[in-house]
mmCIF file of C-alpha atoms in Angstrom:
data_model
loop_
_atom_site.group_PDB
_atom_site.id
_atom_site.type_symbol
_atom_site.label_atom_id
_atom_site.label_comp_id
_atom_site.label_asym_id
_atom_site.label_seq_id
_atom_site.Cartn_x
_atom_site.Cartn_y
_atom_site.Cartn_z
ATOM 1 C CA UNK A 1424 11.276 -43.754 16.326
ATOM 2 C CA UNK A 1425 7.908 -42.057 16.056
ATOM 3 C CA UNK A 1426 8.777 -39.918 19.068
ATOM 4 C CA UNK A 1427 12.025 -38.783 17.420
ATOM 5 C CA UNK A 1428 10.219 -37.951 14.172
ATOM 6 C CA UNK A 1429 7.578 -36.044 16.088
ATOM 7 C CA UNK A 1430 10.198 -34.051 17.996
ATOM 8 C CA UNK A 1431 12.059 -33.260 14.775
ATOM 9 C CA UNK A 1432 8.818 -32.177 13.110
ATOM 10 C CA UNK A 1433 7.965 -29.946 16.078
ATOM 11 C CA UNK A 1434 11.386 -28.306 15.989
ATOM 12 C CA UNK A 1435 11.100 -27.668 12.264
ATOM 13 C CA UNK A 1436 7.633 -26.219 12.805
ATOM 14 C CA UNK A 1437 8.932 -23.838 15.480
ATOM 15 C CA UNK A 1438 11.752 -22.702 13.202
ATOM 16 C CA UNK A 1439 9.299 -22.148 10.384
ATOM 17 C CA UNK A 1440 6.871 -20.258 12.591
ATOM 18 C CA UNK A 1441 9.494 -17.900 14.049
ATOM 19 C CA UNK A 1442 11.736 -16.895 11.167
ATOM 20 C CA UNK A 1443 14.250 -14.080 11.620
ATOM 21 C CA UNK A 1444 12.883 -10.898 10.145
ATOM 22 C CA UNK A 1445 15.070 -9.337 7.445
ATOM 23 C CA UNK A 1446 14.627 -5.962 9.144
ATOM 24 C CA UNK A 1447 15.821 -7.313 12.500
ATOM 25 C CA UNK A 1448 19.503 -6.837 11.752
ATOM 26 C CA UNK A 1449 19.196 -3.210 10.539
ATOM 27 C CA UNK A 1450 16.945 -2.388 13.502
ATOM 28 C CA UNK A 1451 19.428 -3.945 15.873
ATOM 29 C CA UNK A 1452 22.264 -1.988 14.256
ATOM 30 C CA UNK A 1453 20.351 1.266 14.628
ATOM 31 C CA UNK A 1454 19.563 0.440 18.245
ATOM 32 C CA UNK A 1455 23.206 -0.287 19.042
ATOM 33 C CA UNK A 1456 24.279 2.914 17.275
ATOM 34 C CA UNK A 1457 21.712 4.920 19.245
ATOM 35 C CA UNK A 1458 22.959 3.388 22.486
ATOM 36 C CA UNK A 1459 26.562 4.217 21.620
ATOM 37 C CA UNK A 1460 25.625 7.817 20.797
ATOM 38 C CA UNK A 1461 23.593 8.117 23.999
ATOM 39 C CA UNK A 1462 26.466 6.720 26.072
ATOM 40 C CA UNK A 1463 28.914 9.121 24.416
ATOM 41 C CA UNK A 1464 26.653 12.114 25.085
ATOM 42 C CA UNK A 1465 26.161 11.024 28.696
ATOM 43 C CA UNK A 1466 29.907 10.805 29.283
ATOM 44 C CA UNK A 1467 30.435 14.255 27.784
ATOM 45 C CA UNK A 1468 27.651 15.781 29.873
ATOM 46 C CA UNK A 1469 29.088 14.217 33.021
ATOM 47 C CA UNK A 1470 32.530 15.603 32.168
ATOM 48 C CA UNK A 1471 31.125 19.113 31.693
ATOM 49 C CA UNK A 1472 29.140 18.895 34.942
ATOM 50 C CA UNK A 1473 32.260 17.806 36.854
ATOM 51 C CA UNK A 1474 34.183 20.752 35.392
ATOM 52 C CA UNK A 1475 31.445 23.224 36.327
ATOM 53 C CA UNK A 1476 31.170 21.749 39.835
ATOM 54 C CA UNK A 1477 34.918 22.129 40.333
ATOM 55 C CA UNK A 1478 34.706 25.684 39.012
ATOM 56 C CA UNK A 1479 31.977 26.459 41.551
ATOM 57 C CA UNK A 1480 33.574 24.766 44.564
ATOM 58 C CA UNK A 1481 37.293 25.554 44.251
ATOM 59 C CA UNK A 1482 36.949 29.372 44.491
ATOM 60 C CA UNK A 1483 34.505 29.062 47.392
ATOM 61 C CA UNK A 1484 36.802 26.849 49.483
ATOM 62 C CA UNK A 1485 39.789 29.095 48.791
ATOM 63 C CA UNK A 1486 41.689 26.661 46.586
ATOM 64 C CA UNK A 1487 41.971 29.444 43.996
ATOM 65 C CA UNK A 1488 41.606 33.202 44.359
ATOM 66 C CA UNK A 1489 37.972 34.013 43.635
ATOM 67 C CA UNK A 1490 38.973 37.516 42.576
ATOM 68 C CA UNK A 1491 40.650 36.079 39.494
ATOM 69 C CA UNK A 1492 38.413 33.002 39.125
ATOM 70 C CA UNK A 1493 34.952 33.743 40.531
ATOM 71 C CA UNK A 1494 32.533 30.840 41.083
ATOM 72 C CA UNK A 1495 30.618 29.671 38.051
ATOM 73 C CA UNK A 1496 27.310 30.873 39.518
ATOM 74 C CA UNK A 1497 28.589 34.476 39.562
ATOM 75 C CA UNK A 1498 29.740 34.184 35.964
ATOM 76 C CA UNK A 1499 26.365 32.697 34.988
ATOM 77 C CA UNK A 1500 24.551 35.594 36.692
ATOM 78 C CA UNK A 1501 26.687 38.098 34.771
ATOM 79 C CA UNK A 1502 26.008 36.210 31.528
ATOM 80 C CA UNK A 1503 22.253 36.548 32.137
ATOM 81 C CA UNK A 1504 22.661 40.279 32.849
ATOM 82 C CA UNK A 1505 24.543 40.760 29.572
ATOM 83 C CA UNK A 1506 21.918 38.756 27.713
ATOM 84 C CA UNK A 1507 18.986 40.706 29.124
ATOM 85 C CA UNK A 1508 20.697 44.028 28.490
ATOM 86 C CA UNK A 1509 21.271 43.175 24.828
ATOM 87 C CA UNK A 1510 25.046 43.620 25.036
ATOM 88 C CA UNK A 1511 25.774 39.927 24.637
ATOM 89 C CA UNK A 1512 23.701 39.631 21.480
ATOM 90 C CA UNK A 1513 25.294 42.754 19.999
ATOM 91 C CA UNK A 1514 28.821 41.421 20.501
ATOM 92 C CA UNK A 1515 27.910 37.868 19.482
ATOM 93 C CA UNK A 1516 26.239 38.959 16.250
ATOM 94 C CA UNK A 1517 29.260 41.101 15.330
ATOM 95 C CA UNK A 1518 31.623 38.177 15.917
ATOM 96 C CA UNK A 1519 29.443 35.678 14.062
ATOM 97 C CA UNK A 1520 29.171 38.001 11.062
ATOM 98 C CA UNK A 1521 32.949 38.301 10.823
ATOM 99 C CA UNK A 1522 33.585 34.597 11.392
ATOM 100 C CA UNK A 1523 30.912 33.475 8.921
ATOM 101 C CA UNK A 1524 32.114 35.898 6.239
ATOM 102 C CA UNK A 1525 35.739 34.801 6.551
ATOM 103 C CA UNK A 1526 34.816 31.120 6.726
ATOM 104 C CA UNK A 1527 32.579 31.297 3.645
ATOM 105 C CA UNK A 1528 35.181 33.180 1.602
ATOM 106 C CA UNK A 1529 37.839 30.650 2.621
ATOM 107 C CA UNK A 1530 35.641 27.790 1.384
ATOM 108 C CA UNK A 1531 35.028 29.555 -1.930
ATOM 109 C CA UNK A 1532 38.776 30.036 -2.394
ATOM 110 C CA UNK A 1533 40.272 26.859 -0.941
ATOM 111 C CA UNK A 1534 37.950 24.103 -2.170
ATOM 112 C CA UNK A 1535 38.196 24.797 -5.933
ATOM 113 C CA UNK A 1536 41.920 25.518 -5.630
ATOM 114 C CA UNK A 1537 42.521 22.345 -3.627
ATOM 115 C CA UNK A 1538 40.616 20.231 -6.148
ATOM 116 C CA UNK A 1539 42.650 21.705 -9.004
ATOM 117 C CA UNK A 1540 45.985 21.205 -7.240
ATOM 118 C CA UNK A 1541 45.120 17.682 -6.166
ATOM 119 C CA UNK A 1542 43.852 16.599 -9.596
ATOM 120 C CA UNK A 1543 46.124 18.414 -12.053
ATOM 121 C CA UNK A 1544 49.857 17.860 -11.645
ATOM 122 C CA UNK A 1545 50.728 20.946 -13.704
ATOM 123 C CA UNK A 1546 48.753 23.226 -11.382
ATOM 124 C CA UNK A 1547 50.461 21.606 -8.402
ATOM 125 C CA UNK A 1548 53.933 22.184 -9.837
ATOM 126 C CA UNK A 1549 53.111 25.807 -10.586
ATOM 127 C CA UNK A 1550 51.523 26.759 -7.246
ATOM 128 C CA UNK A 1551 53.306 24.502 -4.760
ATOM 129 C CA UNK A 1552 56.401 26.750 -4.243
ATOM 130 C CA UNK A 1553 54.193 29.747 -3.439
ATOM 131 C CA UNK A 1554 52.000 27.723 -1.090
ATOM 132 C CA UNK A 1555 55.012 26.348 0.774
ATOM 133 C CA UNK A 1556 56.150 29.897 1.540
ATOM 134 C CA UNK A 1557 52.842 31.078 2.990
ATOM 135 C CA UNK A 1558 51.564 27.895 4.664
ATOM 136 C CA UNK A 1559 54.327 28.068 7.298
ATOM 137 C CA UNK A 1560 53.541 31.665 8.259
ATOM 138 C CA UNK A 1561 51.335 31.939 11.340
ATOM 139 C CA UNK A 1562 48.154 33.968 10.727
ATOM 140 C CA UNK A 1563 48.593 36.106 13.840
ATOM 141 C CA UNK A 1564 52.114 37.031 12.740
ATOM 142 C CA UNK A 1565 50.538 38.644 9.679
ATOM 143 C CA UNK A 1566 47.879 40.552 11.620
ATOM 144 C CA UNK A 1567 49.912 43.816 11.615
ATOM 145 C CA UNK A 1568 50.406 43.415 7.860
ATOM 146 C CA UNK A 1569 46.668 43.026 7.269
ATOM 147 C CA UNK A 1570 45.993 46.078 9.453
ATOM 148 C CA UNK A 1571 48.512 48.132 7.467
ATOM 149 C CA UNK A 1572 47.028 47.040 4.138
ATOM 150 C CA UNK A 1573 43.305 47.026 4.955
ATOM 151 C CA UNK A 1574 43.121 49.374 7.939
ATOM 152 C CA UNK A 1575 41.443 48.844 11.311
ATOM 153 C CA UNK A 1576 37.981 48.208 9.869
ATOM 154 C CA UNK A 1577 36.111 45.015 9.129
ATOM 155 C CA UNK A 1578 38.152 44.150 6.036
ATOM 156 C CA UNK A 1579 41.351 43.406 7.948
ATOM 157 C CA UNK A 1580 39.527 41.210 10.474
ATOM 158 C CA UNK A 1581 37.740 39.196 7.796
ATOM 159 C CA UNK A 1582 40.953 38.926 5.766
ATOM 160 C CA UNK A 1583 42.925 37.397 8.647
ATOM 161 C CA UNK A 1584 40.113 34.896 9.245
ATOM 162 C CA UNK A 1585 40.143 33.962 5.559
ATOM 163 C CA UNK A 1586 43.905 33.464 5.672
ATOM 164 C CA UNK A 1587 43.688 31.250 8.770
ATOM 165 C CA UNK A 1588 40.835 29.123 7.385
ATOM 166 C CA UNK A 1589 42.229 28.644 3.885
ATOM 167 C CA UNK A 1590 45.124 26.395 4.892
ATOM 168 C CA UNK A 1591 43.326 23.502 6.623
ATOM 169 C CA UNK A 1592 40.703 23.570 3.871
ATOM 170 C CA UNK A 1593 43.252 23.655 1.062
ATOM 171 C CA UNK A 1594 45.631 21.033 2.448
ATOM 172 C CA UNK A 1595 42.887 18.572 3.397
ATOM 173 C CA UNK A 1596 41.209 18.963 0.012
ATOM 174 C CA UNK A 1597 44.492 18.226 -1.762
ATOM 175 C CA UNK A 1598 45.113 15.253 0.531
ATOM 176 C CA UNK A 1599 41.589 13.929 -0.024
ATOM 177 C CA UNK A 1600 41.880 14.042 -3.819
ATOM 178 C CA UNK A 1601 45.325 12.445 -3.842
ATOM 179 C CA UNK A 1602 44.325 9.800 -1.313
ATOM 180 C CA UNK A 1603 41.650 8.197 -3.498
ATOM 181 C CA UNK A 1604 42.298 4.477 -4.016
ATOM 182 C CA UNK A 1605 44.028 4.080 -7.420
ATOM 183 C CA UNK A 1606 42.119 0.837 -7.935
ATOM 184 C CA UNK A 1607 38.846 2.785 -7.874
ATOM 185 C CA UNK A 1608 40.176 5.187 -10.493
ATOM 186 C CA UNK A 1609 41.459 2.362 -12.680
ATOM 187 C CA UNK A 1610 38.152 0.471 -12.416
ATOM 188 C CA UNK A 1611 36.167 3.588 -13.293
ATOM 189 C CA UNK A 1612 38.354 4.296 -16.317
ATOM 190 C CA UNK A 1613 38.001 0.707 -17.498
ATOM 191 C CA UNK A 1614 34.229 1.217 -17.469
ATOM 192 C CA UNK A 1615 34.612 4.108 -19.905
ATOM 193 C CA UNK A 1616 33.969 7.047 -17.566
ATOM 194 C CA UNK A 1617 35.104 10.394 -18.891
ATOM 195 C CA UNK A 1618 37.423 12.539 -16.794
ATOM 196 C CA UNK A 1619 34.543 14.774 -15.738
ATOM 197 C CA UNK A 1620 32.322 11.849 -14.731
ATOM 198 C CA UNK A 1621 35.253 10.158 -12.993
ATOM 199 C CA UNK A 1622 35.862 13.277 -10.948
ATOM 200 C CA UNK A 1623 32.162 13.684 -10.182
ATOM 201 C CA UNK A 1624 31.329 10.061 -9.340
ATOM 202 C CA UNK A 1625 34.575 8.712 -7.846
ATOM 203 C CA UNK A 1626 37.134 11.337 -6.850
ATOM 204 C CA UNK A 1627 34.880 13.880 -5.156
ATOM 205 C CA UNK A 1628 32.778 11.408 -3.096
ATOM 206 C CA UNK A 1629 35.910 9.567 -1.944
ATOM 207 C CA UNK A 1630 37.557 12.846 -0.914
ATOM 208 C CA UNK A 1631 34.552 14.209 1.004
ATOM 209 C CA UNK A 1632 35.500 12.784 4.459
ATOM 210 C CA UNK A 1633 38.978 14.324 4.319
ATOM 211 C CA UNK A 1634 37.566 17.597 2.990
ATOM 212 C CA UNK A 1635 35.132 17.770 5.906
ATOM 213 C CA UNK A 1636 38.023 17.314 8.321
ATOM 214 C CA UNK A 1637 39.491 20.474 6.828
ATOM 215 C CA UNK A 1638 36.140 22.252 7.081
ATOM 216 C CA UNK A 1639 35.869 21.427 10.785
ATOM 217 C CA UNK A 1640 39.432 22.581 11.427
ATOM 218 C CA UNK A 1641 38.721 25.789 9.528
ATOM 219 C CA UNK A 1642 35.636 26.398 11.665
ATOM 220 C CA UNK A 1643 37.763 26.114 14.808
ATOM 221 C CA UNK A 1644 40.465 28.386 13.365
ATOM 222 C CA UNK A 1645 37.853 30.996 12.464
ATOM 223 C CA UNK A 1646 36.820 31.324 16.110
ATOM 224 C CA UNK A 1647 40.399 31.275 17.429
ATOM 225 C CA UNK A 1648 41.688 33.958 15.081
ATOM 226 C CA UNK A 1649 38.507 36.004 15.444
ATOM 227 C CA UNK A 1650 39.176 36.717 19.116
ATOM 228 C CA UNK A 1651 42.714 37.921 18.392
ATOM 229 C CA UNK A 1652 41.541 40.034 15.453
ATOM 230 C CA UNK A 1653 38.896 41.741 17.592
ATOM 231 C CA UNK A 1654 41.524 42.836 20.098
ATOM 232 C CA UNK A 1655 42.828 45.336 17.533
ATOM 233 C CA UNK A 1656 40.623 48.274 16.620
ATOM 234 C CA UNK A 1657 37.253 46.598 17.159
ATOM 235 C CA UNK A 1658 34.327 48.389 18.778
ATOM 236 C CA UNK A 1659 32.104 45.318 19.052
ATOM 237 C CA UNK A 1660 32.565 41.577 19.204
ATOM 238 C CA UNK A 1661 33.244 38.940 21.825
ATOM 239 C CA UNK A 1662 36.993 39.471 21.603
ATOM 240 C CA UNK A 1663 36.431 43.169 22.241
ATOM 241 C CA UNK A 1664 34.083 42.339 25.136
ATOM 242 C CA UNK A 1665 36.672 40.055 26.755
ATOM 243 C CA UNK A 1666 39.462 42.600 26.362
ATOM 244 C CA UNK A 1667 37.310 45.503 27.596
ATOM 245 C CA UNK A 1668 36.137 43.543 30.644
ATOM 246 C CA UNK A 1669 39.701 42.502 31.484
ATOM 247 C CA UNK A 1670 40.938 46.097 31.182
ATOM 248 C CA UNK A 1671 38.211 47.288 33.569
ATOM 249 C CA UNK A 1672 38.710 44.337 35.931
ATOM 250 C CA UNK A 1673 35.158 43.121 35.315
ATOM 251 C CA UNK A 1674 36.237 39.507 35.771
ATOM 252 C CA UNK A 1675 32.792 37.793 35.732
ATOM 253 C CA UNK A 1676 31.946 39.683 32.533
ATOM 254 C CA UNK A 1677 35.244 38.560 31.003
ATOM 255 C CA UNK A 1678 34.509 34.914 31.773
ATOM 256 C CA UNK A 1679 30.974 35.324 30.424
ATOM 257 C CA UNK A 1680 32.491 36.340 27.087
ATOM 258 C CA UNK A 1681 34.896 33.394 27.181
ATOM 259 C CA UNK A 1682 32.050 30.960 27.875
ATOM 260 C CA UNK A 1683 30.080 32.390 24.957
ATOM 261 C CA UNK A 1684 33.043 31.943 22.604
ATOM 262 C CA UNK A 1685 33.476 28.345 23.790
ATOM 263 C CA UNK A 1686 29.776 27.591 23.332
ATOM 264 C CA UNK A 1687 29.813 29.019 19.803
ATOM 265 C CA UNK A 1688 32.845 26.894 18.920
ATOM 266 C CA UNK A 1689 31.144 23.777 20.287
ATOM 267 C CA UNK A 1690 27.913 24.453 18.386
ATOM 268 C CA UNK A 1691 29.790 25.079 15.132
ATOM 269 C CA UNK A 1692 31.775 21.866 15.514
ATOM 270 C CA UNK A 1693 28.672 19.781 16.236
ATOM 271 C CA UNK A 1694 26.833 21.360 13.320
ATOM 272 C CA UNK A 1695 29.687 20.554 10.942
ATOM 273 C CA UNK A 1696 29.807 16.991 12.301
ATOM 274 C CA UNK A 1697 26.096 16.573 11.568
ATOM 275 C CA UNK A 1698 26.620 17.978 8.071
ATOM 276 C CA UNK A 1699 29.517 15.582 7.521
ATOM 277 C CA UNK A 1700 27.364 12.597 8.522
ATOM 278 C CA UNK A 1701 24.677 13.821 6.130
ATOM 279 C CA UNK A 1702 27.081 13.837 3.174
ATOM 280 C CA UNK A 1703 28.929 10.623 4.104
ATOM 281 C CA UNK A 1704 26.067 8.247 4.834
ATOM 282 C CA UNK A 1705 27.609 5.742 2.436
ATOM 283 C CA UNK A 1706 30.517 5.118 4.804
ATOM 284 C CA UNK A 1707 30.422 1.968 6.917
ATOM 285 C CA UNK A 1708 31.455 2.269 10.536
ATOM 286 C CA UNK A 1709 34.526 0.179 11.444
ATOM 287 C CA UNK A 1710 32.647 -1.795 14.120
ATOM 288 C CA UNK A 1711 29.393 -2.087 12.167
#
């Protein structure tokens, strides 16, 4: 009996000596999250490396015509030449200025309008018929119209980018406001929150994830439409560079411009993802 008591006492002592730290669970969660992120990045890097390896090998072994698809190393060499000569920066800065201007104007227009339409039924009933007409019109179909109205200068290019970016921003903002859990709204009203405070403390935070989806889509649309807009009447820009290189059969230079556009789109998307995580830290991951 004494041996049993002694063993029980020893076990209790060990449990008391090695308690589980309250910070252990959060640290473990952060570690698992870091591992998941690292694994995801590794898979993406491997995928890109496989693509680049195929791009390098297939033209060299004759699987594709290297005249029309030169090896990646030749394209990379041309990219470095453009960078050192200053041409790449000139065209990139022109494109980024147009894309950023159109994107910013679209946010200034679409976010307030989307919040108003999503929150006030009267505004929705008044504007919805007009929006339904224009939302189904492809931006590139209106490019000749914008050129006729604004000319071949910068205004028409920025205007078409604004038009393309407004729709994902507007529709996702409306969806985010309308998708707020009614129980949250009812609970907030029962606590005596005014309409302004309700909108500020409940509606807007709950709609932020959906709004950021629209922002990311708008960022992608800005780059896509930018290239098409720069094919018409532009004297600088990555779209102009790609078109000029293709017209002069400078194929490596053309692909260098395409790679730059793709890299810019990737950087913008990752930056917006980081910004979204910054503003939605309160969300709990599904597998947390």
